[in-house]
Short mmCIF file of N, CA and C in Angstrom, two decimals:
data_model
loop_
_atom_site.label_atom_id
_atom_site.label_comp_id
_atom_site.label_asym_id
_atom_site.label_seq_id
_atom_site.Cartn_x
_atom_site.Cartn_y
_atom_site.Cartn_z
N MET A 859 0.86 -1.17 0.00
CA MET A 859 0.00 0.00 0.00
C MET A 859 0.90 1.23 0.00
N PRO A 860 0.66 2.21 -0.91
CA PRO A 860 1.50 3.39 -0.96
C PRO A 860 1.26 4.29 0.24
N LYS A 861 2.31 5.05 0.58
CA LYS A 861 2.21 5.97 1.70
C LYS A 861 1.39 7.18 1.32
N ALA A 862 0.63 7.68 2.26
CA ALA A 862 -0.17 8.88 2.02
C ALA A 862 0.65 10.11 2.38
N ASP A 863 0.35 11.22 1.75
CA ASP A 863 1.02 12.48 2.02
C ASP A 863 0.50 13.05 3.33
N ARG A 864 1.38 13.27 4.30
CA ARG A 864 0.95 13.75 5.62
C ARG A 864 1.12 15.27 5.78
N SER A 865 1.42 15.99 4.69
CA SER A 865 1.67 17.41 4.82
C SER A 865 0.39 18.23 4.79
N TRP A 866 -0.73 17.64 4.47
CA TRP A 866 -2.00 18.36 4.41
C TRP A 866 -2.98 17.70 5.37
N PRO A 867 -4.02 18.43 5.83
CA PRO A 867 -5.01 17.81 6.70
C PRO A 867 -5.76 16.67 6.02
N LEU A 868 -6.03 16.80 4.73
CA LEU A 868 -6.65 15.70 4.00
C LEU A 868 -5.56 14.92 3.31
N THR A 869 -5.49 13.64 3.54
CA THR A 869 -4.46 12.83 2.90
C THR A 869 -5.12 11.86 1.96
N VAL A 870 -4.53 11.70 0.79
CA VAL A 870 -5.10 10.82 -0.22
C VAL A 870 -4.01 9.88 -0.71
N GLY A 871 -4.29 8.61 -0.69
CA GLY A 871 -3.39 7.62 -1.25
C GLY A 871 -4.01 7.03 -2.49
N ARG A 872 -3.25 6.32 -3.28
CA ARG A 872 -3.79 5.73 -4.50
C ARG A 872 -4.81 4.66 -4.16
N GLY A 873 -6.01 4.81 -4.71
CA GLY A 873 -7.04 3.80 -4.53
C GLY A 873 -7.66 3.77 -3.15
N THR A 874 -7.33 4.73 -2.29
CA THR A 874 -7.92 4.75 -0.97
C THR A 874 -8.78 5.99 -0.82
N ALA A 875 -9.69 5.93 0.11
CA ALA A 875 -10.55 7.09 0.37
C ALA A 875 -9.78 8.13 1.18
N SER A 876 -10.28 9.35 1.16
CA SER A 876 -9.66 10.42 1.94
C SER A 876 -9.76 10.10 3.43
N ARG A 877 -8.71 10.44 4.15
CA ARG A 877 -8.69 10.24 5.59
C ARG A 877 -8.39 11.57 6.26
N VAL A 878 -8.95 11.76 7.43
CA VAL A 878 -8.71 12.97 8.19
C VAL A 878 -7.68 12.64 9.26
N ARG A 879 -6.90 13.64 9.65
CA ARG A 879 -5.89 13.42 10.68
C ARG A 879 -6.51 12.85 11.95
N PRO A 880 -5.70 12.34 12.85
CA PRO A 880 -6.23 11.67 14.04
C PRO A 880 -7.17 12.55 14.87
N LEU A 881 -7.98 11.89 15.66
CA LEU A 881 -8.99 12.55 16.46
C LEU A 881 -8.37 13.49 17.49
N GLY A 882 -7.19 13.19 17.95
CA GLY A 882 -6.53 14.05 18.94
C GLY A 882 -6.30 15.45 18.42
N THR A 883 -5.97 15.60 17.14
CA THR A 883 -5.77 16.92 16.56
C THR A 883 -7.07 17.71 16.55
N VAL A 884 -8.17 17.04 16.23
CA VAL A 884 -9.48 17.70 16.20
C VAL A 884 -9.88 18.12 17.61
N VAL A 885 -9.64 17.27 18.60
CA VAL A 885 -9.99 17.60 19.98
C VAL A 885 -9.15 18.77 20.47
N LEU A 886 -7.86 18.78 20.14
CA LEU A 886 -6.98 19.88 20.54
C LEU A 886 -7.43 21.18 19.89
N ALA A 887 -7.81 21.14 18.63
CA ALA A 887 -8.28 22.34 17.95
C ALA A 887 -9.58 22.83 18.58
N ALA A 888 -10.47 21.93 18.96
CA ALA A 888 -11.73 22.33 19.61
C ALA A 888 -11.47 22.98 20.96
N ILE A 889 -10.52 22.47 21.72
CA ILE A 889 -10.18 23.06 23.02
C ILE A 889 -9.60 24.45 22.83
N ILE A 890 -8.72 24.60 21.85
CA ILE A 890 -8.13 25.93 21.58
C ILE A 890 -9.19 26.92 21.14
N LEU A 891 -10.10 26.49 20.27
CA LEU A 891 -11.17 27.37 19.82
C LEU A 891 -12.10 27.75 20.96
N ALA A 892 -12.36 26.82 21.88
CA ALA A 892 -13.22 27.13 23.01
C ALA A 892 -12.55 28.12 23.97
N ALA A 893 -11.22 28.10 24.03
CA ALA A 893 -10.50 28.99 24.94
C ALA A 893 -10.20 30.35 24.32
N LEU A 894 -10.43 30.53 23.04
CA LEU A 894 -10.08 31.79 22.38
C LEU A 894 -10.76 33.03 22.97
N PRO A 895 -12.05 32.99 23.33
CA PRO A 895 -12.63 34.21 23.91
C PRO A 895 -11.97 34.67 25.20
N SER A 896 -11.43 33.75 25.98
CA SER A 896 -10.73 34.17 27.20
C SER A 896 -9.30 34.62 26.89
N ILE A 897 -8.71 34.09 25.83
CA ILE A 897 -7.36 34.52 25.45
C ILE A 897 -7.42 35.90 24.79
N PHE A 898 -8.39 36.12 23.90
CA PHE A 898 -8.58 37.39 23.21
C PHE A 898 -9.89 38.01 23.69
N PRO A 899 -9.86 38.78 24.78
CA PRO A 899 -11.12 39.28 25.34
C PRO A 899 -11.75 40.39 24.52
N GLY A 900 -11.00 41.08 23.68
CA GLY A 900 -11.54 42.21 22.94
C GLY A 900 -12.29 41.77 21.69
N GLN A 901 -13.26 42.59 21.28
CA GLN A 901 -14.04 42.29 20.10
C GLN A 901 -13.19 42.38 18.83
N GLY A 902 -12.22 43.30 18.81
CA GLY A 902 -11.37 43.48 17.63
C GLY A 902 -10.52 42.26 17.34
N GLU A 903 -9.97 41.65 18.39
CA GLU A 903 -9.14 40.47 18.19
C GLU A 903 -9.95 39.29 17.66
N LEU A 904 -11.17 39.12 18.19
CA LEU A 904 -12.01 38.03 17.70
C LEU A 904 -12.46 38.27 16.26
N SER A 905 -12.69 39.53 15.92
CA SER A 905 -13.06 39.85 14.54
C SER A 905 -11.90 39.55 13.59
N GLU A 906 -10.69 39.92 13.99
CA GLU A 906 -9.52 39.61 13.16
C GLU A 906 -9.30 38.12 13.06
N LEU A 907 -9.54 37.39 14.13
CA LEU A 907 -9.41 35.94 14.11
C LEU A 907 -10.43 35.32 13.17
N GLY A 908 -11.63 35.88 13.12
CA GLY A 908 -12.65 35.41 12.18
C GLY A 908 -12.20 35.60 10.74
N PHE A 909 -11.56 36.76 10.45
CA PHE A 909 -11.04 36.98 9.10
C PHE A 909 -9.92 36.01 8.77
N VAL A 910 -9.10 35.68 9.74
CA VAL A 910 -8.02 34.71 9.51
C VAL A 910 -8.60 33.36 9.13
N VAL A 911 -9.65 32.94 9.85
CA VAL A 911 -10.30 31.65 9.55
C VAL A 911 -10.93 31.67 8.16
N LEU A 912 -11.60 32.78 7.81
CA LEU A 912 -12.22 32.88 6.49
C LEU A 912 -11.17 32.83 5.38
N PHE A 913 -10.06 33.53 5.56
CA PHE A 913 -9.02 33.50 4.54
C PHE A 913 -8.33 32.14 4.47
N ALA A 914 -8.26 31.44 5.59
CA ALA A 914 -7.70 30.07 5.55
C ALA A 914 -8.62 29.15 4.76
N ILE A 915 -9.93 29.29 4.96
CA ILE A 915 -10.88 28.49 4.19
C ILE A 915 -10.76 28.81 2.71
N LEU A 916 -10.65 30.09 2.38
CA LEU A 916 -10.50 30.49 0.98
C LEU A 916 -9.20 29.95 0.39
N GLY A 917 -8.13 29.98 1.17
CA GLY A 917 -6.86 29.44 0.69
C GLY A 917 -6.93 27.95 0.41
N TYR A 918 -7.57 27.20 1.32
CA TYR A 918 -7.72 25.77 1.10
C TYR A 918 -8.65 25.47 -0.08
N SER A 919 -9.65 26.33 -0.30
CA SER A 919 -10.56 26.08 -1.42
C SER A 919 -9.87 26.29 -2.76
N ILE A 920 -8.78 27.03 -2.76
CA ILE A 920 -7.99 27.19 -3.98
C ILE A 920 -6.93 26.10 -4.07
N ALA A 921 -6.28 25.80 -2.95
CA ALA A 921 -5.13 24.89 -2.97
C ALA A 921 -5.50 23.42 -3.15
N ILE A 922 -6.57 22.97 -2.54
CA ILE A 922 -6.92 21.55 -2.61
C ILE A 922 -7.28 21.11 -4.03
N PRO A 923 -8.17 21.84 -4.77
CA PRO A 923 -8.42 21.40 -6.15
C PRO A 923 -7.19 21.50 -7.04
N LEU A 924 -6.35 22.50 -6.79
CA LEU A 924 -5.14 22.65 -7.61
C LEU A 924 -4.15 21.52 -7.34
N ARG A 925 -4.02 21.13 -6.08
CA ARG A 925 -3.05 20.09 -5.75
C ARG A 925 -3.52 18.69 -6.13
N TYR A 926 -4.77 18.36 -5.82
CA TYR A 926 -5.22 16.98 -6.00
C TYR A 926 -5.85 16.71 -7.36
N VAL A 927 -6.46 17.73 -7.97
CA VAL A 927 -7.14 17.51 -9.24
C VAL A 927 -6.40 18.17 -10.39
N GLY A 928 -5.65 19.23 -10.07
CA GLY A 928 -4.90 19.94 -11.10
C GLY A 928 -5.70 21.01 -11.82
N ILE A 929 -6.78 21.49 -11.20
CA ILE A 929 -7.56 22.55 -11.82
C ILE A 929 -7.52 23.79 -10.94
N MET A 930 -7.46 24.94 -11.58
CA MET A 930 -7.48 26.21 -10.87
C MET A 930 -8.92 26.70 -10.79
N VAL A 931 -9.43 26.85 -9.59
CA VAL A 931 -10.81 27.25 -9.38
C VAL A 931 -10.83 28.74 -9.05
N VAL A 932 -11.63 29.52 -9.80
CA VAL A 932 -11.67 30.96 -9.57
C VAL A 932 -13.07 31.47 -9.25
N ALA A 933 -14.05 30.63 -9.18
CA ALA A 933 -15.43 31.09 -8.99
C ALA A 933 -15.88 30.99 -7.53
N GLN A 934 -14.97 30.79 -6.57
CA GLN A 934 -15.40 30.71 -5.17
C GLN A 934 -15.98 32.02 -4.70
N GLY A 935 -15.41 33.13 -5.15
CA GLY A 935 -15.89 34.44 -4.73
C GLY A 935 -17.34 34.67 -5.10
N SER A 936 -17.71 34.24 -6.29
CA SER A 936 -19.10 34.43 -6.71
C SER A 936 -20.05 33.52 -5.94
N VAL A 937 -19.60 32.33 -5.60
CA VAL A 937 -20.44 31.42 -4.81
C VAL A 937 -20.59 31.96 -3.39
N TRP A 938 -19.52 32.50 -2.82
CA TRP A 938 -19.60 33.13 -1.51
C TRP A 938 -20.52 34.34 -1.57
N MET A 939 -20.46 35.09 -2.70
CA MET A 939 -21.29 36.27 -2.86
C MET A 939 -22.78 35.90 -2.84
N VAL A 940 -23.15 34.83 -3.50
CA VAL A 940 -24.55 34.40 -3.53
C VAL A 940 -25.02 34.06 -2.11
N GLY A 941 -24.23 33.32 -1.37
CA GLY A 941 -24.59 32.98 0.00
C GLY A 941 -24.65 34.19 0.91
N THR A 942 -23.70 35.10 0.75
CA THR A 942 -23.66 36.30 1.59
C THR A 942 -24.84 37.21 1.30
N TYR A 943 -25.11 37.45 0.02
CA TYR A 943 -26.25 38.29 -0.33
C TYR A 943 -27.55 37.66 0.15
N THR A 944 -27.68 36.37 0.04
CA THR A 944 -28.89 35.71 0.52
C THR A 944 -29.06 35.92 2.02
N GLY A 945 -28.01 35.72 2.77
CA GLY A 945 -28.08 35.90 4.21
C GLY A 945 -28.40 37.32 4.62
N VAL A 946 -27.73 38.28 4.00
CA VAL A 946 -27.94 39.68 4.36
C VAL A 946 -29.33 40.15 3.96
N LEU A 947 -29.79 39.75 2.79
CA LEU A 947 -31.13 40.16 2.36
C LEU A 947 -32.22 39.54 3.22
N LEU A 948 -32.04 38.29 3.61
CA LEU A 948 -33.02 37.66 4.50
C LEU A 948 -33.03 38.32 5.87
N LEU A 949 -31.87 38.70 6.34
CA LEU A 949 -31.77 39.32 7.66
C LEU A 949 -32.31 40.75 7.64
N ASN A 950 -31.99 41.53 6.62
CA ASN A 950 -32.39 42.94 6.59
C ASN A 950 -33.82 43.15 6.12
N HIS A 951 -34.25 42.43 5.10
CA HIS A 951 -35.58 42.68 4.54
C HIS A 951 -36.68 41.86 5.20
N TYR A 952 -36.36 40.62 5.57
CA TYR A 952 -37.39 39.74 6.12
C TYR A 952 -37.26 39.55 7.63
N HIS A 953 -36.19 40.06 8.23
CA HIS A 953 -35.95 40.04 9.68
C HIS A 953 -36.09 38.64 10.27
N ILE A 954 -35.49 37.66 9.59
CA ILE A 954 -35.55 36.30 10.12
C ILE A 954 -34.42 36.11 11.13
N SER A 955 -34.50 35.06 11.89
CA SER A 955 -33.49 34.75 12.90
C SER A 955 -32.18 34.35 12.24
N SER A 956 -31.10 34.60 12.95
CA SER A 956 -29.80 34.19 12.44
C SER A 956 -29.69 32.68 12.32
N TRP A 957 -30.43 31.96 13.17
CA TRP A 957 -30.40 30.50 13.11
C TRP A 957 -31.02 29.97 11.83
N LEU A 958 -31.91 30.73 11.21
CA LEU A 958 -32.46 30.35 9.91
C LEU A 958 -31.66 30.96 8.76
N MET A 959 -31.05 32.11 9.03
CA MET A 959 -30.31 32.81 7.98
C MET A 959 -29.06 32.04 7.57
N PHE A 960 -28.29 31.54 8.53
CA PHE A 960 -27.04 30.85 8.19
C PHE A 960 -27.27 29.59 7.35
N PRO A 961 -28.20 28.70 7.70
CA PRO A 961 -28.41 27.54 6.83
C PRO A 961 -28.96 27.90 5.46
N SER A 962 -29.82 28.92 5.39
CA SER A 962 -30.34 29.31 4.08
C SER A 962 -29.26 29.94 3.22
N ALA A 963 -28.35 30.70 3.82
CA ALA A 963 -27.23 31.25 3.07
C ALA A 963 -26.30 30.14 2.58
N ALA A 964 -26.05 29.16 3.43
CA ALA A 964 -25.20 28.03 3.02
C ALA A 964 -25.87 27.21 1.92
N ALA A 965 -27.18 27.03 2.03
CA ALA A 965 -27.90 26.26 1.00
C ALA A 965 -27.90 26.99 -0.34
N SER A 966 -28.09 28.30 -0.31
CA SER A 966 -28.07 29.04 -1.58
C SER A 966 -26.67 29.06 -2.18
N GLY A 967 -25.65 29.15 -1.34
CA GLY A 967 -24.28 29.04 -1.85
C GLY A 967 -23.99 27.68 -2.43
N ALA A 968 -24.52 26.63 -1.80
CA ALA A 968 -24.33 25.28 -2.32
C ALA A 968 -25.04 25.09 -3.65
N ILE A 969 -26.24 25.64 -3.76
CA ILE A 969 -26.96 25.55 -5.04
C ILE A 969 -26.21 26.30 -6.13
N ALA A 970 -25.69 27.48 -5.79
CA ALA A 970 -24.89 28.24 -6.76
C ALA A 970 -23.64 27.46 -7.15
N ALA A 971 -23.02 26.78 -6.19
CA ALA A 971 -21.83 25.99 -6.49
C ALA A 971 -22.14 24.83 -7.42
N VAL A 972 -23.30 24.20 -7.23
CA VAL A 972 -23.69 23.10 -8.13
C VAL A 972 -23.93 23.63 -9.54
N VAL A 973 -24.59 24.78 -9.65
CA VAL A 973 -24.85 25.36 -10.96
C VAL A 973 -23.55 25.77 -11.65
N VAL A 974 -22.68 26.48 -10.91
CA VAL A 974 -21.40 26.91 -11.48
C VAL A 974 -20.53 25.70 -11.82
N GLY A 975 -20.52 24.70 -10.94
CA GLY A 975 -19.75 23.49 -11.21
C GLY A 975 -20.28 22.72 -12.39
N GLY A 976 -21.61 22.67 -12.52
CA GLY A 976 -22.21 21.98 -13.67
C GLY A 976 -21.84 22.64 -14.98
N ILE A 977 -21.74 23.96 -14.97
CA ILE A 977 -21.33 24.68 -16.18
C ILE A 977 -19.84 24.52 -16.42
N GLY A 978 -19.06 24.71 -15.37
CA GLY A 978 -17.60 24.76 -15.53
C GLY A 978 -16.94 23.42 -15.75
N LEU A 979 -17.43 22.37 -15.13
CA LEU A 979 -16.75 21.08 -15.22
C LEU A 979 -16.94 20.37 -16.55
N ARG A 980 -17.72 20.95 -17.44
CA ARG A 980 -17.85 20.39 -18.78
C ARG A 980 -16.70 20.80 -19.69
N SER A 981 -15.90 21.75 -19.23
CA SER A 981 -14.76 22.21 -20.02
C SER A 981 -13.46 21.67 -19.40
N LYS A 982 -12.39 21.70 -20.19
CA LYS A 982 -11.11 21.15 -19.75
C LYS A 982 -10.01 22.17 -19.95
N GLY A 983 -8.94 21.99 -19.19
CA GLY A 983 -7.75 22.81 -19.36
C GLY A 983 -7.99 24.27 -19.02
N GLN A 984 -7.38 25.15 -19.83
CA GLN A 984 -7.53 26.57 -19.56
C GLN A 984 -8.94 27.07 -19.85
N TYR A 985 -9.74 26.30 -20.58
CA TYR A 985 -11.13 26.69 -20.82
C TYR A 985 -11.94 26.66 -19.53
N PHE A 986 -11.57 25.77 -18.61
CA PHE A 986 -12.21 25.73 -17.30
C PHE A 986 -11.97 27.04 -16.56
N LEU A 987 -10.76 27.56 -16.65
CA LEU A 987 -10.42 28.82 -16.02
C LEU A 987 -11.19 29.97 -16.65
N ILE A 988 -11.30 29.98 -17.97
CA ILE A 988 -12.03 31.04 -18.67
C ILE A 988 -13.51 31.00 -18.32
N VAL A 989 -14.10 29.81 -18.26
CA VAL A 989 -15.50 29.68 -17.88
C VAL A 989 -15.70 30.15 -16.44
N GLY A 990 -14.76 29.83 -15.56
CA GLY A 990 -14.85 30.30 -14.18
C GLY A 990 -14.84 31.81 -14.08
N PHE A 991 -13.93 32.46 -14.83
CA PHE A 991 -13.91 33.92 -14.83
C PHE A 991 -15.21 34.49 -15.40
N ALA A 992 -15.73 33.88 -16.46
CA ALA A 992 -16.96 34.38 -17.08
C ALA A 992 -18.16 34.26 -16.14
N VAL A 993 -18.29 33.13 -15.48
CA VAL A 993 -19.40 32.94 -14.54
C VAL A 993 -19.27 33.90 -13.37
N ASN A 994 -18.04 34.09 -12.89
CA ASN A 994 -17.79 35.02 -11.80
C ASN A 994 -18.22 36.43 -12.19
N GLU A 995 -17.80 36.89 -13.36
CA GLU A 995 -18.18 38.23 -13.82
C GLU A 995 -19.67 38.35 -14.06
N LEU A 996 -20.30 37.31 -14.57
CA LEU A 996 -21.74 37.32 -14.79
C LEU A 996 -22.49 37.51 -13.48
N LEU A 997 -22.11 36.77 -12.45
CA LEU A 997 -22.79 36.90 -11.17
C LEU A 997 -22.55 38.26 -10.52
N VAL A 998 -21.35 38.81 -10.68
CA VAL A 998 -21.06 40.14 -10.14
C VAL A 998 -21.90 41.19 -10.86
N LEU A 999 -22.00 41.10 -12.19
CA LEU A 999 -22.81 42.06 -12.94
C LEU A 999 -24.29 41.95 -12.59
N VAL A 1000 -24.79 40.74 -12.42
CA VAL A 1000 -26.19 40.57 -12.04
C VAL A 1000 -26.44 41.17 -10.66
N ALA A 1001 -25.55 40.90 -9.70
CA ALA A 1001 -25.74 41.43 -8.35
C ALA A 1001 -25.61 42.94 -8.31
N SER A 1002 -24.76 43.53 -9.14
CA SER A 1002 -24.60 44.98 -9.10
C SER A 1002 -25.69 45.71 -9.86
N ASN A 1003 -26.48 45.04 -10.67
CA ASN A 1003 -27.56 45.69 -11.40
C ASN A 1003 -28.94 45.45 -10.82
N LEU A 1004 -29.04 44.65 -9.78
CA LEU A 1004 -30.34 44.42 -9.16
C LEU A 1004 -30.63 45.52 -8.14
N SER A 1005 -31.87 45.94 -8.06
CA SER A 1005 -32.22 47.05 -7.18
C SER A 1005 -32.22 46.63 -5.70
N PHE A 1006 -32.65 45.41 -5.39
CA PHE A 1006 -32.75 45.01 -4.00
C PHE A 1006 -31.40 44.71 -3.36
N THR A 1007 -30.33 44.61 -4.16
CA THR A 1007 -28.99 44.44 -3.59
C THR A 1007 -28.31 45.75 -3.33
N GLY A 1008 -28.91 46.85 -3.75
CA GLY A 1008 -28.30 48.16 -3.53
C GLY A 1008 -27.54 48.64 -4.74
N GLY A 1009 -27.56 47.92 -5.83
CA GLY A 1009 -26.87 48.33 -7.05
C GLY A 1009 -25.36 48.33 -6.88
N GLU A 1010 -24.71 49.35 -7.43
CA GLU A 1010 -23.24 49.45 -7.39
C GLU A 1010 -22.71 49.68 -5.98
N SER A 1011 -23.50 50.29 -5.13
CA SER A 1011 -23.02 50.59 -3.77
C SER A 1011 -23.38 49.50 -2.76
N GLY A 1012 -24.13 48.50 -3.18
CA GLY A 1012 -24.60 47.50 -2.22
C GLY A 1012 -23.81 46.27 -2.23
#
């Protein structure tokens, strides 16, 4: 059996399913995350830590497909935009609870990802990259021209 690459949290070997690092790492990360509010008592530090986590997720969403599949994915921003706009519009216009807003924003982002992936994965090579840029620009133009999103300033 070939050795798996241990340099990433997700390890893939030939012919084997993906495996996650040992449970001890997950438990240690959960303990550290639970202790963060007492380590960083200020609101500014927690806000910056949230941005760090978001940028780490964005970095992994670019690096994992590039490393394991060999494709450069550029449409994550537009998928995040669909989920974010959905959440903000539901919260501001319909005044729903945050507990309903977060799953609905994630679901709309997932639906957008399926649509964008269905369009983009039919192409190969650099055409995949071009289709990703085109879909990204299309969604940005649609969002900036709709009145309920605030137009160019929203």
